[in-house]
Amino acid sequence: MNSPRSILLVAFIVVSFFLFQQWTIDTAPGTKAPQQTQQTTQQTENQNSAAVPQAGSNTADSAVPESNSPNAITSNGRLITVVTDELELKIDLNGGDIVSAKLLEFAATLDSEERFQLLKRNSNHIYIAQSGLIGPQGIDSNNGRAQYQATQERYRLEGDTLEVPLTTQTESGLQVTKTFVIKRGHYDIGVNYAVENQGSEAAQFQFYGQLQQTMAAGESGSMIMPTYFGAAYSQDEDKFEKYPFDDMREKKLNVTTESGWVSMLQHYFVAAWVPTQTQQNKFYSQVTRSNQAVIGVLYPSTTVQPGTSQTINSTLFVGPKDQDAMAQVAPYLDLTVDYGFLWWLAQPIFKLLQFLQSFVINWGLAIILVTVIIKALLFPLTKAQYVSMAKMRLLQPKMKSLRERYGDDRQKMGQAMMKLYKEEKVNPLGGCLPMLLQLPIFLSLYWVLLESVELRHSSFVFWIQDLSTKDPYYILPILMGASMFFMQRLQPTPATDPMQQKLFQYMPVIFTVFFLWFPSGLVLYWLVSNLITIAQMLIIYNGLEKKGINVRGK
């Protein structure tokens, strides 16, 4: 980034990258699922129902039951509250659905006392986690959900584990206990069904777990800071597959897999159903008439003989995109922290940031230390770059002579220049290598700062209270532009082409404007990188000039 063409190339690549990134979000490929053969039950205008795929002759007419009407948000007062160190949940006893989930460690906005609410159910927005038992002897259907009983209206975690049992019994003799199990320090919730058949006939049913959300409620950010809002899943053949709502409208998901999970993603947060990984489960999707997106998992059919019991287990994750926490819940769930195609570079950078932050206790200082480490590692290449530029300057008289000799004969001119480079042992591309190496690092750090929830609302110093968002006073972008301008003054004389000269002169202004909307943590990285580069330039130039090599032409 220390020559006119290099800076122009960086600007072009950066702009192209953000245009490409926005295009991939707008046109993200969906699932390659085969044509769906599922049936949909009749829906009314005030219902938000979602059908599940056919799972055999005994469940062909089964359907995932409807959620409550948006107008019935209080469910006649039949809500219980569950509070742990991390979560505040509200569970509707009509069906046992989680209809509200607040993350107690995360503020809704910077410095707000209000906690961030991931799951919710109100007149404008439905985002709930449903589960139940459907089938011939299932306790949930579109004609009515299971009506559970609880011993308390409010549960609070006192020890290391909290269990919230809900009970119901059918006329046919099925005794069902739906238990939510939450551990201290965890965002994963065990959702377990204990079914005891006290009747005289065998009972057959299937477990389902699904996430239902209003599609119009999400945001995808801007071109500078695009974020994904939609569904995603993991299966045997694909570790991580985005499933945008637009694709959900066009083709229903129908995947049979032994491993994996289904989820709804948004910036920094995720809700996911993780089924038992020892059987062939079905992943399905549905878009309801009331514009609700549904993605879920359906277990194989279970039969409980009279006088016997059966336990069905599943896990619901509701929380931040904490890579360490998600990796313990399910394989590849941590890939919901989407670092793009440079994930293999972004993940080590994040681990390094995380390691440094554990010592300095400040993400801004950690970014500065990462910048110093990166510049130190690249210093040999940086030095080779300036030496190459110095040699190119020494060749200018000879190159001018070649231009006068060959005139407009570009072919002979090119051959003569390549011969000259070979004789003088000069690589004309030597100045581009450090820039090409820094660009993937820059893009990886951009994704790290954009996607890592650890940097959400993380302060640096003074006015920088959130490194994941833009500088509110634009001080860092202005300082970054000033550092670029100073770097220009130190660099060799720009190219003789008038157009390149003008673009080179305006580049600090262009970059400053462009960086106004960048996360302040990324601008901090670029500013510190420029300051270190300036120091390196002064050291290298002074060393070369002591050897009699006039680098800067001054």
Coordinates of C-alpha atoms in Angstrom, one line a residue:
M1 CA 0.0 0.0 0.0
N2 CA 3.0 2.2 -0.4
S3 CA 2.9 3.0 -4.1
P4 CA 0.3 4.8 -6.2
R5 CA -0.8 1.7 -8.1
S6 CA -0.9 -0.4 -4.9
I7 CA -3.2 2.0 -3.2
L8 CA -5.5 2.2 -6.2
L9 CA -5.5 -1.5 -6.3
V10 CA -6.4 -1.7 -2.6
A11 CA -9.2 0.8 -3.1
F12 CA -10.6 -1.2 -6.0
I13 CA -10.4 -4.5 -4.2
V14 CA -12.0 -3.2 -1.0
V15 CA -14.9 -1.6 -2.9
S16 CA -15.4 -4.7 -5.0
F17 CA -15.3 -6.9 -1.8
F18 CA -18.1 -5.0 -0.2
L19 CA -20.2 -5.0 -3.4
F20 CA -19.6 -8.7 -3.7
Q21 CA -20.5 -9.3 0.0
Q22 CA -23.7 -7.4 -0.3
W23 CA -24.6 -9.3 -3.5
T24 CA -23.9 -12.7 -1.8
I25 CA -26.3 -11.7 1.1
D26 CA -29.0 -10.5 -1.3
T27 CA -28.7 -13.6 -3.6
A28 CA -27.4 -16.2 -1.1
P29 CA -28.0 -19.8 -2.4
G30 CA -30.5 -21.8 -0.6
T31 CA -30.8 -25.5 0.1
K32 CA -30.4 -28.1 -2.6
A33 CA -33.2 -30.1 -1.0
P34 CA -35.3 -32.4 -3.3
Q35 CA -38.9 -31.5 -4.1
Q36 CA -41.0 -31.6 -1.1
T37 CA -44.0 -33.9 -0.7
Q38 CA -45.4 -32.7 2.5
Q39 CA -49.0 -31.8 3.2
T40 CA -50.4 -28.6 4.7
T41 CA -53.4 -28.4 7.0
Q42 CA -56.1 -25.8 6.6
Q43 CA -55.2 -22.4 8.1
T44 CA -57.3 -19.5 9.2
E45 CA -56.6 -15.8 8.9
N46 CA -55.8 -15.6 12.7
Q47 CA -53.6 -18.7 12.9
N48 CA -49.9 -19.1 12.4
S49 CA -49.6 -22.8 11.6
A50 CA -46.9 -24.8 10.0
A51 CA -47.1 -28.2 8.5
V52 CA -44.3 -30.9 8.9
P53 CA -43.2 -33.4 6.2
Q54 CA -44.9 -36.7 5.8
A55 CA -43.1 -39.3 8.0
G56 CA -44.9 -42.5 7.2
S57 CA -48.5 -43.7 6.9
N58 CA -49.2 -43.3 10.6
T59 CA -48.2 -39.6 10.6
A60 CA -49.3 -38.6 7.1
D61 CA -52.1 -36.5 8.6
S62 CA -50.1 -35.1 11.5
A63 CA -49.2 -31.5 11.5
V64 CA -47.2 -29.2 13.7
P65 CA -49.8 -27.3 15.7
E66 CA -50.4 -23.6 15.3
S67 CA -48.9 -20.9 17.5
N68 CA -51.2 -18.6 19.3
S69 CA -52.7 -15.7 17.5
P70 CA -50.7 -12.5 17.8
N71 CA -53.7 -10.9 19.5
A72 CA -53.6 -13.5 22.3
I73 CA -50.1 -12.6 23.5
T74 CA -50.9 -13.1 27.2
S75 CA -52.3 -16.6 26.6
N76 CA -54.9 -15.9 29.3
G77 CA -52.2 -15.4 31.9
R78 CA -50.9 -19.0 31.5
L79 CA -47.3 -18.0 31.4
I80 CA -44.5 -19.0 33.8
T81 CA -41.2 -17.3 34.2
V82 CA -37.8 -19.0 34.5
V83 CA -34.8 -17.0 35.6
T84 CA -31.2 -18.2 35.5
D85 CA -27.9 -16.3 35.7
E86 CA -27.9 -16.0 31.9
L87 CA -31.6 -16.2 30.8
E88 CA -35.1 -15.0 31.6
L89 CA -37.6 -17.2 29.9
K90 CA -41.4 -17.1 29.6
I91 CA -43.0 -20.4 28.9
D92 CA -46.6 -20.7 27.7
L93 CA -48.4 -23.6 29.5
N94 CA -50.5 -23.9 26.3
G95 CA -48.1 -26.2 24.4
G96 CA -45.1 -25.5 26.6
D97 CA -43.5 -23.1 24.1
I98 CA -40.8 -20.6 25.0
V99 CA -42.4 -17.4 23.9
S100 CA -39.8 -15.0 25.4
A101 CA -36.1 -15.2 26.0
K102 CA -34.0 -12.3 27.5
L103 CA -30.3 -12.5 27.6
L104 CA -29.4 -11.0 31.0
E105 CA -25.7 -10.4 30.2
F106 CA -26.5 -8.3 27.1
A107 CA -27.9 -4.8 27.0
A108 CA -30.5 -4.1 24.3
T109 CA -28.5 -1.0 23.3
L110 CA -25.3 0.6 24.6
D111 CA -25.5 1.6 28.2
S112 CA -29.2 0.5 28.4
E113 CA -30.7 -1.1 31.5
E114 CA -33.0 -3.1 29.3
R115 CA -31.8 -6.5 28.4
F116 CA -31.6 -7.9 24.9
Q117 CA -34.7 -10.0 24.0
L118 CA -34.0 -12.7 21.4
L119 CA -37.3 -14.6 21.5
K120 CA -40.5 -12.7 21.8
R121 CA -44.2 -12.7 21.0
N122 CA -46.2 -9.6 20.6
S123 CA -48.6 -8.0 18.1
N124 CA -45.8 -6.9 15.7
H125 CA -43.2 -9.7 16.0
I126 CA -43.3 -13.4 16.7
Y127 CA -40.1 -15.3 17.3
I128 CA -40.7 -18.4 19.4
A129 CA -39.3 -21.9 20.1
Q130 CA -42.0 -24.6 19.8
S131 CA -41.9 -28.3 20.6
G132 CA -44.4 -31.1 21.0
L133 CA -45.5 -34.6 20.3
I134 CA -47.6 -35.2 17.2
G135 CA -49.0 -38.3 15.6
P136 CA -51.9 -40.8 16.2
Q137 CA -51.5 -40.5 20.0
G138 CA -49.7 -37.2 20.0
I139 CA -50.7 -34.6 22.6
D140 CA -50.3 -31.7 20.2
S141 CA -52.2 -30.9 17.0
N142 CA -53.8 -28.1 15.1
N143 CA -57.1 -28.9 17.0
G144 CA -55.4 -28.2 20.3
R145 CA -52.1 -28.0 22.1
A146 CA -51.2 -29.9 25.3
Q147 CA -52.4 -28.1 28.3
Y148 CA -49.6 -28.3 30.9
Q149 CA -49.6 -27.8 34.6
A150 CA -46.8 -26.3 36.6
T151 CA -46.3 -26.2 40.4
Q152 CA -45.0 -22.6 40.4
E153 CA -45.5 -19.4 38.4
R154 CA -41.8 -18.4 38.7
Y155 CA -38.7 -20.5 38.9
R156 CA -35.2 -19.3 39.7
L157 CA -31.8 -21.0 39.5
E158 CA -30.4 -21.4 42.9
G159 CA -27.7 -24.1 42.5
D160 CA -25.9 -25.3 39.4
T161 CA -28.9 -26.8 37.6
L162 CA -32.6 -25.8 37.3
E163 CA -35.3 -28.3 36.2
V164 CA -38.7 -27.0 35.3
P165 CA -41.2 -29.8 34.9
L166 CA -44.6 -29.4 33.1
T167 CA -47.1 -32.2 33.3
T168 CA -50.2 -33.2 31.4
Q169 CA -52.3 -36.4 31.0
T170 CA -54.5 -37.5 28.1
E171 CA -57.8 -39.4 28.3
S172 CA -56.1 -42.4 26.7
G173 CA -53.8 -42.7 29.7
L174 CA -50.6 -41.0 28.5
Q175 CA -48.8 -39.3 31.4
V176 CA -46.3 -36.7 29.9
T177 CA -43.7 -34.6 31.7
K178 CA -42.0 -32.0 29.6
T179 CA -38.9 -30.8 31.5
F180 CA -36.7 -27.8 30.8
V181 CA -33.2 -28.3 32.1
I182 CA -30.9 -25.3 32.4
K183 CA -27.3 -25.2 33.9
R184 CA -25.5 -22.2 35.4
G185 CA -23.5 -20.3 32.8
H186 CA -25.2 -22.1 29.9
Y187 CA -27.4 -20.9 27.0
D188 CA -28.4 -24.5 26.0
I189 CA -31.6 -25.7 27.3
G190 CA -32.5 -29.4 27.6
V191 CA -36.1 -30.1 26.4
N192 CA -36.9 -33.6 27.5
Y193 CA -40.2 -35.6 27.3
A194 CA -40.9 -38.4 29.7
V195 CA -43.9 -40.4 28.4
E196 CA -45.5 -43.1 30.5
N197 CA -48.3 -45.2 28.9
Q198 CA -50.9 -46.0 31.5
G199 CA -53.4 -47.0 28.9
S200 CA -54.3 -50.3 27.4
E201 CA -53.1 -49.6 23.8
A202 CA -49.7 -48.8 22.3
A203 CA -49.1 -45.1 21.8
Q204 CA -47.3 -43.8 18.7
F205 CA -46.1 -40.3 18.2
Q206 CA -43.2 -38.1 17.0
F207 CA -41.3 -35.3 18.6
Y208 CA -40.8 -32.0 16.8
G209 CA -38.9 -28.9 17.6
Q210 CA -39.2 -25.7 15.5
L211 CA -38.4 -22.0 15.4
Q212 CA -41.0 -19.7 14.1
Q213 CA -40.3 -16.1 13.3
T214 CA -41.9 -13.1 11.5
M215 CA -39.8 -12.6 8.4
A216 CA -40.3 -8.9 8.1
A217 CA -38.7 -8.3 11.5
G218 CA -35.1 -8.6 10.4
E219 CA -32.4 -6.3 9.1
S220 CA -29.5 -7.1 6.8
G221 CA -27.4 -4.0 7.6
S222 CA -25.8 -1.9 5.0
M223 CA -23.2 -2.4 2.2
I224 CA -20.4 -1.5 4.6
M225 CA -21.7 -3.6 7.5
P226 CA -24.0 -6.3 6.0
T227 CA -25.4 -8.9 8.4
Y228 CA -27.3 -12.1 7.7
F229 CA -30.9 -12.5 8.9
G230 CA -32.4 -15.8 8.2
A231 CA -32.3 -19.6 8.7
A232 CA -29.4 -22.0 8.6
Y233 CA -28.8 -25.6 9.2
S234 CA -26.2 -28.3 9.4
Q235 CA -26.5 -31.9 8.1
D236 CA -24.4 -34.9 7.2
E237 CA -23.3 -33.5 3.8
D238 CA -23.0 -29.8 4.7
K239 CA -21.4 -28.5 7.9
F240 CA -23.1 -25.1 7.5
E241 CA -25.7 -24.0 5.0
K242 CA -27.5 -20.7 5.0
Y243 CA -31.2 -20.9 4.1
P244 CA -32.5 -17.4 3.4
F245 CA -36.2 -16.6 3.8
D246 CA -36.6 -15.9 0.1
D247 CA -35.4 -19.5 -0.6
M248 CA -37.7 -20.8 2.0
R249 CA -40.7 -19.3 0.1
E250 CA -39.6 -21.0 -3.1
K251 CA -38.7 -24.4 -1.8
K252 CA -39.4 -26.2 1.4
L253 CA -36.6 -27.9 3.3
N254 CA -36.8 -31.7 3.3
V255 CA -33.6 -33.2 4.6
T256 CA -33.0 -36.5 6.4
T257 CA -29.9 -36.6 8.4
E258 CA -28.3 -38.2 11.5
S259 CA -26.3 -35.2 12.5
G260 CA -26.8 -31.5 12.5
W261 CA -29.1 -28.8 13.7
V262 CA -31.6 -26.1 12.5
S263 CA -31.4 -22.4 13.5
M264 CA -32.5 -18.9 13.0
L265 CA -29.6 -16.4 12.8
Q266 CA -29.3 -12.6 13.3
H267 CA -26.4 -10.3 14.0
Y268 CA -24.5 -11.6 17.1
F269 CA -27.3 -14.0 18.2
V270 CA -28.7 -17.4 17.4
A271 CA -31.5 -19.8 18.3
A272 CA -31.1 -23.4 17.3
W273 CA -32.7 -26.8 17.8
V274 CA -30.1 -29.6 18.3
P275 CA -31.7 -33.0 18.0
T276 CA -30.3 -36.3 19.2
Q277 CA -27.4 -37.3 16.9
T278 CA -28.0 -41.1 16.9
Q279 CA -31.0 -41.4 14.6
Q280 CA -32.3 -40.3 11.2
N281 CA -34.1 -37.0 11.8
K282 CA -36.0 -34.9 9.3
F283 CA -35.4 -31.1 8.8
Y284 CA -38.3 -29.2 7.4
S285 CA -39.4 -25.7 6.7
Q286 CA -42.6 -23.8 6.1
V287 CA -43.8 -20.3 5.3
T288 CA -47.3 -19.6 6.8
R289 CA -49.9 -17.4 5.2
S290 CA -49.3 -14.8 7.9
N291 CA -45.6 -14.4 6.8
Q292 CA -44.1 -16.6 9.5
A293 CA -40.9 -18.5 8.6
V294 CA -40.6 -21.9 10.3
I295 CA -37.7 -24.3 10.4
G296 CA -37.7 -27.4 12.5
V297 CA -36.7 -31.0 13.2
L298 CA -38.9 -34.1 13.3
Y299 CA -37.8 -37.2 15.1
P300 CA -38.7 -40.8 13.9
S301 CA -41.8 -42.3 15.2
T302 CA -41.7 -43.6 18.8
T303 CA -44.0 -46.4 20.1
V304 CA -44.6 -46.8 23.8
Q305 CA -46.3 -50.0 24.8
P306 CA -48.9 -50.2 27.6
G307 CA -47.3 -50.2 31.1
T308 CA -43.9 -48.9 29.8
S309 CA -42.3 -45.5 29.5
Q310 CA -40.0 -43.7 27.0
T311 CA -37.8 -40.6 27.3
I312 CA -37.1 -38.2 24.4
N313 CA -34.3 -35.7 24.6
S314 CA -33.4 -32.6 22.6
T315 CA -31.5 -29.3 23.1
L316 CA -32.5 -25.7 22.4
F317 CA -29.7 -23.1 22.2
V318 CA -30.8 -19.5 22.8
G319 CA -28.0 -17.0 23.1
P320 CA -25.1 -15.1 21.7
K321 CA -22.8 -16.4 19.0
D322 CA -20.2 -17.5 21.6
Q323 CA -17.9 -19.8 19.6
D324 CA -16.6 -21.7 22.6
A325 CA -20.1 -22.2 24.1
M326 CA -21.7 -23.3 20.8
A327 CA -18.9 -25.7 20.0
Q328 CA -19.7 -27.6 23.2
V329 CA -23.4 -27.9 22.3
A330 CA -23.1 -29.3 18.8
P331 CA -20.5 -29.9 16.0
Y332 CA -20.3 -26.9 13.6
L333 CA -22.8 -24.8 15.5
D334 CA -19.9 -22.3 16.0
L335 CA -19.9 -21.8 12.2
T336 CA -22.9 -19.6 12.7
V337 CA -20.2 -17.0 13.4
D338 CA -19.8 -16.5 9.7
Y339 CA -16.3 -15.3 8.8
G340 CA -16.8 -15.8 5.1
F341 CA -14.4 -17.5 2.8
L342 CA -11.4 -16.4 4.8
W343 CA -12.7 -18.2 8.0
W344 CA -9.4 -20.2 8.1
L345 CA -7.5 -16.9 8.6
A346 CA -10.2 -15.1 10.6
Q347 CA -10.5 -17.8 13.3
P348 CA -6.8 -17.7 14.3
I349 CA -6.9 -13.9 14.3
F350 CA -9.9 -14.0 16.7
K351 CA -8.1 -16.6 18.9
L352 CA -5.1 -14.3 19.0
L353 CA -7.3 -11.3 19.9
Q354 CA -9.0 -13.3 22.6
F355 CA -5.7 -14.4 24.0
L356 CA -4.3 -10.9 24.1
Q357 CA -7.5 -9.5 25.5
S358 CA -7.3 -11.9 28.5
F359 CA -4.2 -10.1 29.5
V360 CA -4.8 -6.5 28.7
I361 CA -8.6 -6.6 29.5
N362 CA -9.3 -4.2 26.6
W363 CA -10.3 -5.2 23.1
G364 CA -8.9 -2.0 21.7
L365 CA -5.5 -2.6 23.2
A366 CA -5.7 -6.2 21.9
I367 CA -6.4 -4.9 18.4
I368 CA -3.3 -2.6 18.7
L369 CA -1.2 -5.6 19.8
V370 CA -2.4 -7.7 17.0
T371 CA -1.5 -4.9 14.6
V372 CA 2.0 -4.7 16.0
I373 CA 2.5 -8.5 15.7
I374 CA 1.2 -8.5 12.1
K375 CA 3.5 -5.6 11.1
A376 CA 6.4 -7.2 12.8
L377 CA 5.9 -10.5 10.9
L378 CA 5.6 -8.6 7.6
F379 CA 8.6 -6.4 8.2
P380 CA 11.0 -8.5 6.1
L381 CA 8.7 -8.2 3.2
T382 CA 8.1 -4.5 3.8
K383 CA 11.9 -3.9 3.8
A384 CA 12.2 -5.9 0.6
Q385 CA 9.4 -3.8 -0.9
Y386 CA 11.2 -0.5 -0.2
V387 CA 14.5 -1.9 -1.5
S388 CA 12.8 -2.9 -4.7
M389 CA 11.3 0.5 -5.0
A390 CA 14.7 2.1 -4.5
K391 CA 16.2 -0.1 -7.2
M392 CA 13.4 0.8 -9.6
R393 CA 14.2 4.5 -9.0
L394 CA 17.8 3.9 -9.9
L395 CA 16.7 2.3 -13.2
Q396 CA 14.6 5.3 -14.2
P397 CA 17.4 6.9 -16.4
K398 CA 17.9 3.6 -18.2
M399 CA 14.2 3.1 -18.7
K400 CA 13.8 6.6 -20.1
S401 CA 16.6 5.7 -22.6
L402 CA 14.7 2.6 -23.6
R403 CA 11.5 4.7 -24.2
E404 CA 13.4 7.1 -26.4
R405 CA 15.0 4.2 -28.4
Y406 CA 11.8 2.1 -29.0
G407 CA 9.2 4.8 -29.1
D408 CA 5.7 3.3 -29.6
D409 CA 6.9 -0.2 -30.3
R410 CA 5.4 -1.7 -27.1
Q411 CA 6.5 -5.3 -27.8
K412 CA 10.2 -4.4 -28.2
M413 CA 9.9 -2.0 -25.2
G414 CA 8.5 -4.7 -23.0
Q415 CA 11.2 -7.2 -24.0
A416 CA 13.9 -4.7 -23.3
M417 CA 12.5 -3.8 -19.9
M418 CA 12.2 -7.5 -18.9
K419 CA 15.8 -8.0 -19.9
L420 CA 16.8 -4.9 -17.9
Y421 CA 15.0 -6.2 -14.8
K422 CA 16.7 -9.5 -15.2
E423 CA 20.2 -8.0 -15.5
E424 CA 19.7 -5.7 -12.6
K425 CA 17.9 -8.4 -10.5
V426 CA 14.9 -6.2 -9.9
N427 CA 11.4 -7.6 -9.4
P428 CA 8.8 -4.9 -10.6
L429 CA 6.1 -6.6 -8.6
G430 CA 8.2 -6.6 -5.4
G431 CA 6.3 -3.7 -4.0
C432 CA 2.9 -5.4 -4.3
L433 CA 3.5 -8.5 -2.2
P434 CA 3.2 -6.9 1.3
M435 CA 0.0 -5.2 0.1
L436 CA -1.5 -8.5 -1.2
L437 CA -0.6 -10.2 2.1
Q438 CA -2.2 -7.4 4.2
L439 CA -5.4 -7.4 2.3
P440 CA -6.6 -10.9 3.4
I441 CA -5.6 -9.9 7.0
F442 CA -7.6 -6.7 6.7
L443 CA -10.7 -8.5 5.4
S444 CA -10.4 -11.3 8.0
L445 CA -10.2 -8.7 10.8
Y446 CA -13.2 -6.9 9.3
W447 CA -15.2 -10.1 9.6
V448 CA -13.9 -10.7 13.1
L449 CA -14.9 -7.3 14.3
L450 CA -18.3 -7.5 12.5
E451 CA -19.3 -11.0 13.6
S452 CA -17.7 -11.6 17.0
V453 CA -20.2 -10.9 19.8
E454 CA -17.4 -10.4 22.3
L455 CA -16.7 -7.0 20.7
R456 CA -20.4 -5.9 20.9
H457 CA -20.5 -2.8 23.2
S458 CA -16.8 -3.3 24.0
S459 CA -15.2 0.1 24.8
F460 CA -11.7 1.3 24.1
V461 CA -10.9 4.7 25.5
F462 CA -12.7 8.1 25.8
W463 CA -15.3 8.4 23.2
I464 CA -14.9 4.9 21.7
Q465 CA -17.5 2.9 23.7
D466 CA -18.3 0.3 21.0
L467 CA -15.6 -1.1 18.8
S468 CA -18.1 -2.9 16.7
T469 CA -19.7 0.3 15.4
K470 CA -18.5 3.4 13.7
D471 CA -16.7 6.2 15.5
P472 CA -19.5 8.5 16.6
Y473 CA -17.3 11.6 16.1
Y474 CA -15.3 10.3 13.1
I475 CA -12.0 11.1 14.9
L476 CA -10.4 7.8 14.0
P477 CA -11.2 8.0 10.3
I478 CA -9.9 11.5 10.1
L479 CA -6.7 10.5 11.9
M480 CA -6.4 7.5 9.5
G481 CA -6.8 9.8 6.5
A482 CA -4.1 12.2 7.9
S483 CA -1.7 9.3 8.4
M484 CA -2.3 8.2 4.8
F485 CA -1.5 11.8 3.6
F486 CA 1.7 11.8 5.6
M487 CA 2.7 8.4 4.1
Q488 CA 2.2 9.9 0.7
R489 CA 4.7 12.7 1.6
L490 CA 7.3 10.1 2.6
Q491 CA 6.9 7.9 -0.5
P492 CA 8.8 8.2 -3.7
T493 CA 7.4 10.6 -6.3
P494 CA 4.1 9.3 -7.7
A495 CA 3.7 8.1 -11.3
T496 CA 4.0 10.7 -14.1
D497 CA 0.5 9.9 -15.5
P498 CA -1.7 12.9 -14.6
M499 CA -4.7 10.8 -13.9
Q500 CA -2.8 8.6 -11.5
Q501 CA -1.4 11.6 -9.8
K502 CA -4.8 13.1 -9.2
L503 CA -6.2 9.8 -7.9
F504 CA -3.2 9.4 -5.7
Q505 CA -3.7 12.9 -4.2
Y506 CA -7.3 12.3 -3.5
M507 CA -6.9 8.8 -2.1
P508 CA -6.6 9.8 1.6
V509 CA -9.9 11.8 1.2
I510 CA -11.6 8.9 -0.5
F511 CA -10.4 6.4 2.1
T512 CA -11.4 8.7 5.0
V513 CA -15.0 9.1 3.6
F514 CA -15.2 5.3 3.0
F515 CA -14.0 4.5 6.6
L516 CA -16.5 6.8 8.2
W517 CA -18.9 3.9 8.4
F518 CA -16.4 1.2 9.3
P519 CA -16.4 -0.4 12.7
S520 CA -14.1 1.8 14.9
G521 CA -12.1 -1.3 15.8
L522 CA -11.2 -1.8 12.2
V523 CA -10.3 1.9 11.7
L524 CA -8.1 1.6 14.8
Y525 CA -6.3 -1.3 13.2
W526 CA -5.7 0.6 9.9
L527 CA -4.6 3.8 11.8
V528 CA -2.1 1.9 13.9
S529 CA -0.9 0.0 10.9
N530 CA -0.3 3.3 9.0
L531 CA 1.6 4.7 12.0
I532 CA 3.8 1.6 12.2
T533 CA 4.4 1.7 8.5
I534 CA 5.5 5.4 8.7
A535 CA 8.0 4.4 11.4
Q536 CA 9.2 1.5 9.3
M537 CA 9.5 3.8 6.2
L538 CA 11.7 6.3 8.1
I539 CA 14.0 3.6 9.4
I540 CA 14.3 1.9 6.0
Y541 CA 14.7 5.1 4.0
N542 CA 17.3 6.5 6.3
G543 CA 19.3 3.2 6.1
L544 CA 19.1 3.2 2.2
E545 CA 20.1 6.9 2.0
K546 CA 23.1 6.3 4.1
K547 CA 24.2 3.8 1.4
G548 CA 23.8 6.6 -1.1
I549 CA 20.5 5.4 -2.6
N550 CA 18.2 8.4 -3.1
V551 CA 14.8 6.7 -2.4
R552 CA 12.4 9.6 -2.3
G553 CA 13.9 11.7 -5.0
K554 CA 14.2 14.7 -2.6

